[in-house]
C-alpha cells in the first residue's frame, strides 16, 4: 500500500512539536501543521525532531568530507551489490545498488577544516578534488564522474554520541 502524494511535503521547515494523549503535532514555519498518531524524525544530523527529544546534542567532526550521489547505473554496481574501497591513501568510497537501475555512492577524503569552516556543515569548496578522485580505480571513478551535479551533495562528516533515549511519547528520532 503506498501513501497518497499529499502525505509528502517538501521544503517544510519545522518550527515546533506538540503532543496530546492521542496525537503528535508538527507546526511548520509557514503556518501549516500536521497531526498524526506518530511523528518520526528523519531529518538528518542536525535533527530538529531529535532536539525535541534530547536537546543540546553536540556534533563532533570525524575528520573528512563526503560527497554522495545517485546515478543511473546498470553495469558497475548491479542489483544486490555493495562495493567498498577502503581508506588506504586518504580516501574511502562505497557504492551500492538502490534499485531501478540506480547506484548510490559516497566518496570520502580526509580534510582538516579551515578556521572559516568550523561549525559549518559544508566546506567552502564543494568540488571533488581530481587528485583524490584519481586514487580510485577507473570504473569506480567513472561512476562518480558520470553523476549529474544536481544529484551530488557535499558535507563534512559529523557524528553524535549515543542518545540516552530515542523517543518521547509519540515522537521518535
PDB file of C-alpha atoms in Angstrom:
ATOM      1  CA  UNK A   1       0.000   0.000   0.000  1.00  0.00           C
ATOM      2  CA  UNK A   2       1.513   3.350  -0.965  1.00  0.00           C
ATOM      3  CA  UNK A   3       0.883   6.710   0.636  1.00  0.00           C
ATOM      4  CA  UNK A   4      -1.137   9.280  -1.271  1.00  0.00           C
ATOM      5  CA  UNK A   5       1.009  12.086  -2.784  1.00  0.00           C
ATOM      6  CA  UNK A   6      -0.423  14.686  -0.393  1.00  0.00           C
ATOM      7  CA  UNK A   7       1.275  12.842   2.519  1.00  0.00           C
ATOM      8  CA  UNK A   8       4.704  14.090   1.429  1.00  0.00           C
ATOM      9  CA  UNK A   9       5.501  17.788   1.818  1.00  0.00           C
ATOM     10  CA  UNK A  10       8.801  19.235   0.642  1.00  0.00           C
ATOM     11  CA  UNK A  11      10.517  22.434   1.807  1.00  0.00           C
ATOM     12  CA  UNK A  12       8.535  22.455   5.048  1.00  0.00           C
ATOM     13  CA  UNK A  13      10.679  23.829   7.882  1.00  0.00           C
ATOM     14  CA  UNK A  14       9.736  22.520  11.315  1.00  0.00           C
ATOM     15  CA  UNK A  15       9.059  25.222  13.907  1.00  0.00           C
ATOM     16  CA  UNK A  16       7.819  23.198  16.892  1.00  0.00           C
ATOM     17  CA  UNK A  17       6.335  19.917  18.043  1.00  0.00           C
ATOM     18  CA  UNK A  18       3.434  19.314  20.423  1.00  0.00           C
ATOM     19  CA  UNK A  19       1.737  16.201  21.720  1.00  0.00           C
ATOM     20  CA  UNK A  20      -1.620  15.206  23.109  1.00  0.00           C
ATOM     21  CA  UNK A  21      -2.601  11.905  24.611  1.00  0.00           C
ATOM     22  CA  UNK A  22      -3.697  10.725  21.161  1.00  0.00           C
ATOM     23  CA  UNK A  23      -1.509  12.548  18.630  1.00  0.00           C
ATOM     24  CA  UNK A  24       1.753  14.236  17.695  1.00  0.00           C
ATOM     25  CA  UNK A  25       1.561  17.652  16.050  1.00  0.00           C
ATOM     26  CA  UNK A  26       4.234  19.257  13.884  1.00  0.00           C
ATOM     27  CA  UNK A  27       3.968  23.033  13.373  1.00  0.00           C
ATOM     28  CA  UNK A  28       5.820  24.487  10.388  1.00  0.00           C
ATOM     29  CA  UNK A  29       7.260  27.956   9.854  1.00  0.00           C
ATOM     30  CA  UNK A  30       4.829  28.668   7.007  1.00  0.00           C
ATOM     31  CA  UNK A  31       1.928  28.349   9.483  1.00  0.00           C
ATOM     32  CA  UNK A  32       0.798  24.883   8.387  1.00  0.00           C
ATOM     33  CA  UNK A  33       0.629  21.916  10.714  1.00  0.00           C
ATOM     34  CA  UNK A  34       0.493  18.154  10.533  1.00  0.00           C
ATOM     35  CA  UNK A  35      -1.168  15.881  13.077  1.00  0.00           C
ATOM     36  CA  UNK A  36      -0.944  12.105  13.305  1.00  0.00           C
ATOM     37  CA  UNK A  37      -0.579   9.119  15.583  1.00  0.00           C
ATOM     38  CA  UNK A  38       3.228   9.129  15.469  1.00  0.00           C
ATOM     39  CA  UNK A  39       5.933  11.573  14.327  1.00  0.00           C
ATOM     40  CA  UNK A  40       9.204  10.020  13.175  1.00  0.00           C
ATOM     41  CA  UNK A  41      12.115  12.357  12.581  1.00  0.00           C
ATOM     42  CA  UNK A  42      14.310  11.511   9.599  1.00  0.00           C
ATOM     43  CA  UNK A  43      15.751  14.983   9.317  1.00  0.00           C
ATOM     44  CA  UNK A  44      19.476  14.332   9.459  1.00  0.00           C
ATOM     45  CA  UNK A  45      22.415  15.033  11.729  1.00  0.00           C
ATOM     46  CA  UNK A  46      21.084  18.431  12.862  1.00  0.00           C
ATOM     47  CA  UNK A  47      17.640  16.992  13.536  1.00  0.00           C
ATOM     48  CA  UNK A  48      15.032  19.367  14.939  1.00  0.00           C
ATOM     49  CA  UNK A  49      12.929  16.367  15.914  1.00  0.00           C
ATOM     50  CA  UNK A  50      15.848  14.934  17.928  1.00  0.00           C
ATOM     51  CA  UNK A  51      16.252  18.325  19.635  1.00  0.00           C
ATOM     52  CA  UNK A  52      12.676  17.916  20.893  1.00  0.00           C
ATOM     53  CA  UNK A  53      13.555  14.538  22.444  1.00  0.00           C
ATOM     54  CA  UNK A  54      17.152  15.218  23.555  1.00  0.00           C
ATOM     55  CA  UNK A  55      18.081  18.915  23.466  1.00  0.00           C
ATOM     56  CA  UNK A  56      21.600  20.284  23.003  1.00  0.00           C
ATOM     57  CA  UNK A  57      23.169  17.269  21.286  1.00  0.00           C
ATOM     58  CA  UNK A  58      26.694  18.218  20.235  1.00  0.00           C
ATOM     59  CA  UNK A  59      28.117  17.254  16.848  1.00  0.00           C
ATOM     60  CA  UNK A  60      31.730  16.141  16.576  1.00  0.00           C
ATOM     61  CA  UNK A  61      33.754  16.285  13.405  1.00  0.00           C
ATOM     62  CA  UNK A  62      35.037  12.950  12.055  1.00  0.00           C
ATOM     63  CA  UNK A  63      37.875  14.446  10.009  1.00  0.00           C
ATOM     64  CA  UNK A  64      36.618  14.066   6.494  1.00  0.00           C
ATOM     65  CA  UNK A  65      34.419  15.461   3.755  1.00  0.00           C
ATOM     66  CA  UNK A  66      31.938  13.256   1.951  1.00  0.00           C
ATOM     67  CA  UNK A  67      30.303  13.622  -1.426  1.00  0.00           C
ATOM     68  CA  UNK A  68      27.213  11.495  -2.016  1.00  0.00           C
ATOM     69  CA  UNK A  69      25.396  10.927  -5.255  1.00  0.00           C
ATOM     70  CA  UNK A  70      22.838   8.863  -7.099  1.00  0.00           C
ATOM     71  CA  UNK A  71      23.443   7.895 -10.709  1.00  0.00           C
ATOM     72  CA  UNK A  72      21.837   5.728 -13.389  1.00  0.00           C
ATOM     73  CA  UNK A  73      23.992   2.601 -13.453  1.00  0.00           C
ATOM     74  CA  UNK A  74      23.294  -0.913 -14.611  1.00  0.00           C
ATOM     75  CA  UNK A  75      26.794  -2.298 -15.073  1.00  0.00           C
ATOM     76  CA  UNK A  76      29.224  -1.197 -12.324  1.00  0.00           C
ATOM     77  CA  UNK A  77      27.017  -1.963  -9.345  1.00  0.00           C
ATOM     78  CA  UNK A  78      24.363  -4.493 -10.416  1.00  0.00           C
ATOM     79  CA  UNK A  79      21.388  -5.430  -8.258  1.00  0.00           C
ATOM     80  CA  UNK A  80      22.254  -6.673  -4.784  1.00  0.00           C
ATOM     81  CA  UNK A  81      25.878  -5.482  -4.871  1.00  0.00           C
ATOM     82  CA  UNK A  82      27.796  -3.290  -2.458  1.00  0.00           C
ATOM     83  CA  UNK A  83      31.401  -2.237  -3.098  1.00  0.00           C
ATOM     84  CA  UNK A  84      33.789  -0.569  -0.674  1.00  0.00           C
ATOM     85  CA  UNK A  85      37.193   0.918  -1.408  1.00  0.00           C
ATOM     86  CA  UNK A  86      38.927   1.198   1.939  1.00  0.00           C
ATOM     87  CA  UNK A  87      40.795   4.270   3.110  1.00  0.00           C
ATOM     88  CA  UNK A  88      44.346   3.451   2.268  1.00  0.00           C
ATOM     89  CA  UNK A  89      45.515   6.599   0.558  1.00  0.00           C
ATOM     90  CA  UNK A  90      43.410   9.156   2.454  1.00  0.00           C
ATOM     91  CA  UNK A  91      40.178   8.137   0.703  1.00  0.00           C
ATOM     92  CA  UNK A  92      37.203   5.858   1.247  1.00  0.00           C
ATOM     93  CA  UNK A  93      34.454   5.110  -1.266  1.00  0.00           C
ATOM     94  CA  UNK A  94      31.329   2.972  -1.267  1.00  0.00           C
ATOM     95  CA  UNK A  95      28.844   2.076  -3.964  1.00  0.00           C
ATOM     96  CA  UNK A  96      25.573   0.203  -3.617  1.00  0.00           C
ATOM     97  CA  UNK A  97      22.615  -0.669  -5.772  1.00  0.00           C
ATOM     98  CA  UNK A  98      19.390   1.075  -4.693  1.00  0.00           C
ATOM     99  CA  UNK A  99      17.010  -0.329  -7.300  1.00  0.00           C
ATOM    100  CA  UNK A 100      15.620   0.979 -10.540  1.00  0.00           C
ATOM    101  CA  UNK A 101      18.990   0.795 -12.280  1.00  0.00           C
ATOM    102  CA  UNK A 102      20.496   3.337  -9.857  1.00  0.00           C
ATOM    103  CA  UNK A 103      23.617   3.330  -7.717  1.00  0.00           C
ATOM    104  CA  UNK A 104      24.192   5.400  -4.582  1.00  0.00           C
ATOM    105  CA  UNK A 105      27.808   6.268  -3.913  1.00  0.00           C
ATOM    106  CA  UNK A 106      29.800   8.030  -1.216  1.00  0.00           C
ATOM    107  CA  UNK A 107      33.323   9.376  -1.620  1.00  0.00           C
ATOM    108  CA  UNK A 108      35.237  10.487   1.492  1.00  0.00           C
ATOM    109  CA  UNK A 109      38.545  12.307   1.821  1.00  0.00           C
ATOM    110  CA  UNK A 110      40.407  13.269   4.970  1.00  0.00           C
ATOM    111  CA  UNK A 111      40.320  17.045   5.449  1.00  0.00           C
ATOM    112  CA  UNK A 112      41.144  19.473   8.196  1.00  0.00           C
ATOM    113  CA  UNK A 113      38.626  22.287   8.383  1.00  0.00           C
ATOM    114  CA  UNK A 114      39.806  25.837   7.894  1.00  0.00           C
ATOM    115  CA  UNK A 115      39.029  28.452  10.544  1.00  0.00           C
ATOM    116  CA  UNK A 116      36.096  29.716   8.457  1.00  0.00           C
ATOM    117  CA  UNK A 117      34.654  26.185   8.084  1.00  0.00           C
ATOM    118  CA  UNK A 118      34.481  25.249  11.779  1.00  0.00           C
ATOM    119  CA  UNK A 119      30.856  24.795  12.780  1.00  0.00           C
ATOM    120  CA  UNK A 120      29.641  24.593   9.177  1.00  0.00           C
ATOM    121  CA  UNK A 121      28.009  21.556   7.609  1.00  0.00           C
ATOM    122  CA  UNK A 122      29.561  22.118   4.178  1.00  0.00           C
ATOM    123  CA  UNK A 123      33.116  23.027   3.119  1.00  0.00           C
ATOM    124  CA  UNK A 124      33.817  26.311   1.353  1.00  0.00           C
ATOM    125  CA  UNK A 125      34.817  24.427  -1.808  1.00  0.00           C
ATOM    126  CA  UNK A 126      32.351  21.630  -2.633  1.00  0.00           C
ATOM    127  CA  UNK A 127      34.021  20.311  -5.796  1.00  0.00           C
ATOM    128  CA  UNK A 128      35.615  16.862  -5.651  1.00  0.00           C
ATOM    129  CA  UNK A 129      39.413  17.232  -5.861  1.00  0.00           C
ATOM    130  CA  UNK A 130      40.529  15.473  -9.090  1.00  0.00           C
ATOM    131  CA  UNK A 131      43.810  14.400  -7.439  1.00  0.00           C
ATOM    132  CA  UNK A 132      41.873  12.484  -4.760  1.00  0.00           C
ATOM    133  CA  UNK A 133      39.313  11.057  -7.185  1.00  0.00           C
ATOM    134  CA  UNK A 134      42.196   9.752  -9.341  1.00  0.00           C
ATOM    135  CA  UNK A 135      43.121   7.387  -6.474  1.00  0.00           C
ATOM    136  CA  UNK A 136      40.042   5.263  -7.301  1.00  0.00           C
ATOM    137  CA  UNK A 137      40.053   2.536  -9.953  1.00  0.00           C
ATOM    138  CA  UNK A 138      38.838   3.779 -13.344  1.00  0.00           C
ATOM    139  CA  UNK A 139      35.429   2.055 -13.227  1.00  0.00           C
ATOM    140  CA  UNK A 140      34.583   3.487  -9.783  1.00  0.00           C
ATOM    141  CA  UNK A 141      35.833   6.958 -10.724  1.00  0.00           C
ATOM    142  CA  UNK A 142      33.744   6.856 -13.929  1.00  0.00           C
ATOM    143  CA  UNK A 143      30.561   6.182 -11.924  1.00  0.00           C
ATOM    144  CA  UNK A 144      31.180   9.285  -9.797  1.00  0.00           C
ATOM    145  CA  UNK A 145      32.181  11.436 -12.778  1.00  0.00           C
ATOM    146  CA  UNK A 146      29.043  10.409 -14.696  1.00  0.00           C
ATOM    147  CA  UNK A 147      26.739  11.660 -11.909  1.00  0.00           C
ATOM    148  CA  UNK A 148      24.822  14.839 -12.782  1.00  0.00           C
ATOM    149  CA  UNK A 149      25.953  17.659 -10.483  1.00  0.00           C
ATOM    150  CA  UNK A 150      22.369  18.186  -9.245  1.00  0.00           C
ATOM    151  CA  UNK A 151      22.462  14.598  -7.896  1.00  0.00           C
ATOM    152  CA  UNK A 152      25.525  15.234  -5.695  1.00  0.00           C
ATOM    153  CA  UNK A 153      25.676  16.642  -2.153  1.00  0.00           C
ATOM    154  CA  UNK A 154      28.806  17.539  -0.203  1.00  0.00           C
ATOM    155  CA  UNK A 155      29.088  17.714   3.594  1.00  0.00           C
ATOM    156  CA  UNK A 156      31.582  17.441   6.402  1.00  0.00           C
ATOM    157  CA  UNK A 157      31.243  14.124   8.254  1.00  0.00           C
ATOM    158  CA  UNK A 158      29.859  14.554  11.754  1.00  0.00           C
ATOM    159  CA  UNK A 159      28.592  12.142  14.370  1.00  0.00           C
ATOM    160  CA  UNK A 160      26.917  12.327  17.760  1.00  0.00           C
ATOM    161  CA  UNK A 161      27.298  10.335  20.951  1.00  0.00           C
ATOM    162  CA  UNK A 162      24.708   7.620  21.603  1.00  0.00           C
ATOM    163  CA  UNK A 163      21.430   9.149  22.732  1.00  0.00           C
ATOM    164  CA  UNK A 164      20.055   8.461  26.216  1.00  0.00           C
ATOM    165  CA  UNK A 165      16.636   7.958  24.597  1.00  0.00           C
ATOM    166  CA  UNK A 166      15.212   7.964  21.085  1.00  0.00           C
ATOM    167  CA  UNK A 167      11.573   8.754  21.746  1.00  0.00           C
ATOM    168  CA  UNK A 168       9.340  10.926  23.857  1.00  0.00           C
ATOM    169  CA  UNK A 169       5.702   9.870  23.820  1.00  0.00           C
ATOM    170  CA  UNK A 170       4.584   9.825  20.189  1.00  0.00           C
ATOM    171  CA  UNK A 171       7.749  11.425  18.772  1.00  0.00           C
ATOM    172  CA  UNK A 172      10.697   9.285  17.623  1.00  0.00           C
ATOM    173  CA  UNK A 173      14.107  10.352  16.421  1.00  0.00           C
TER     174      UNK A 173
END
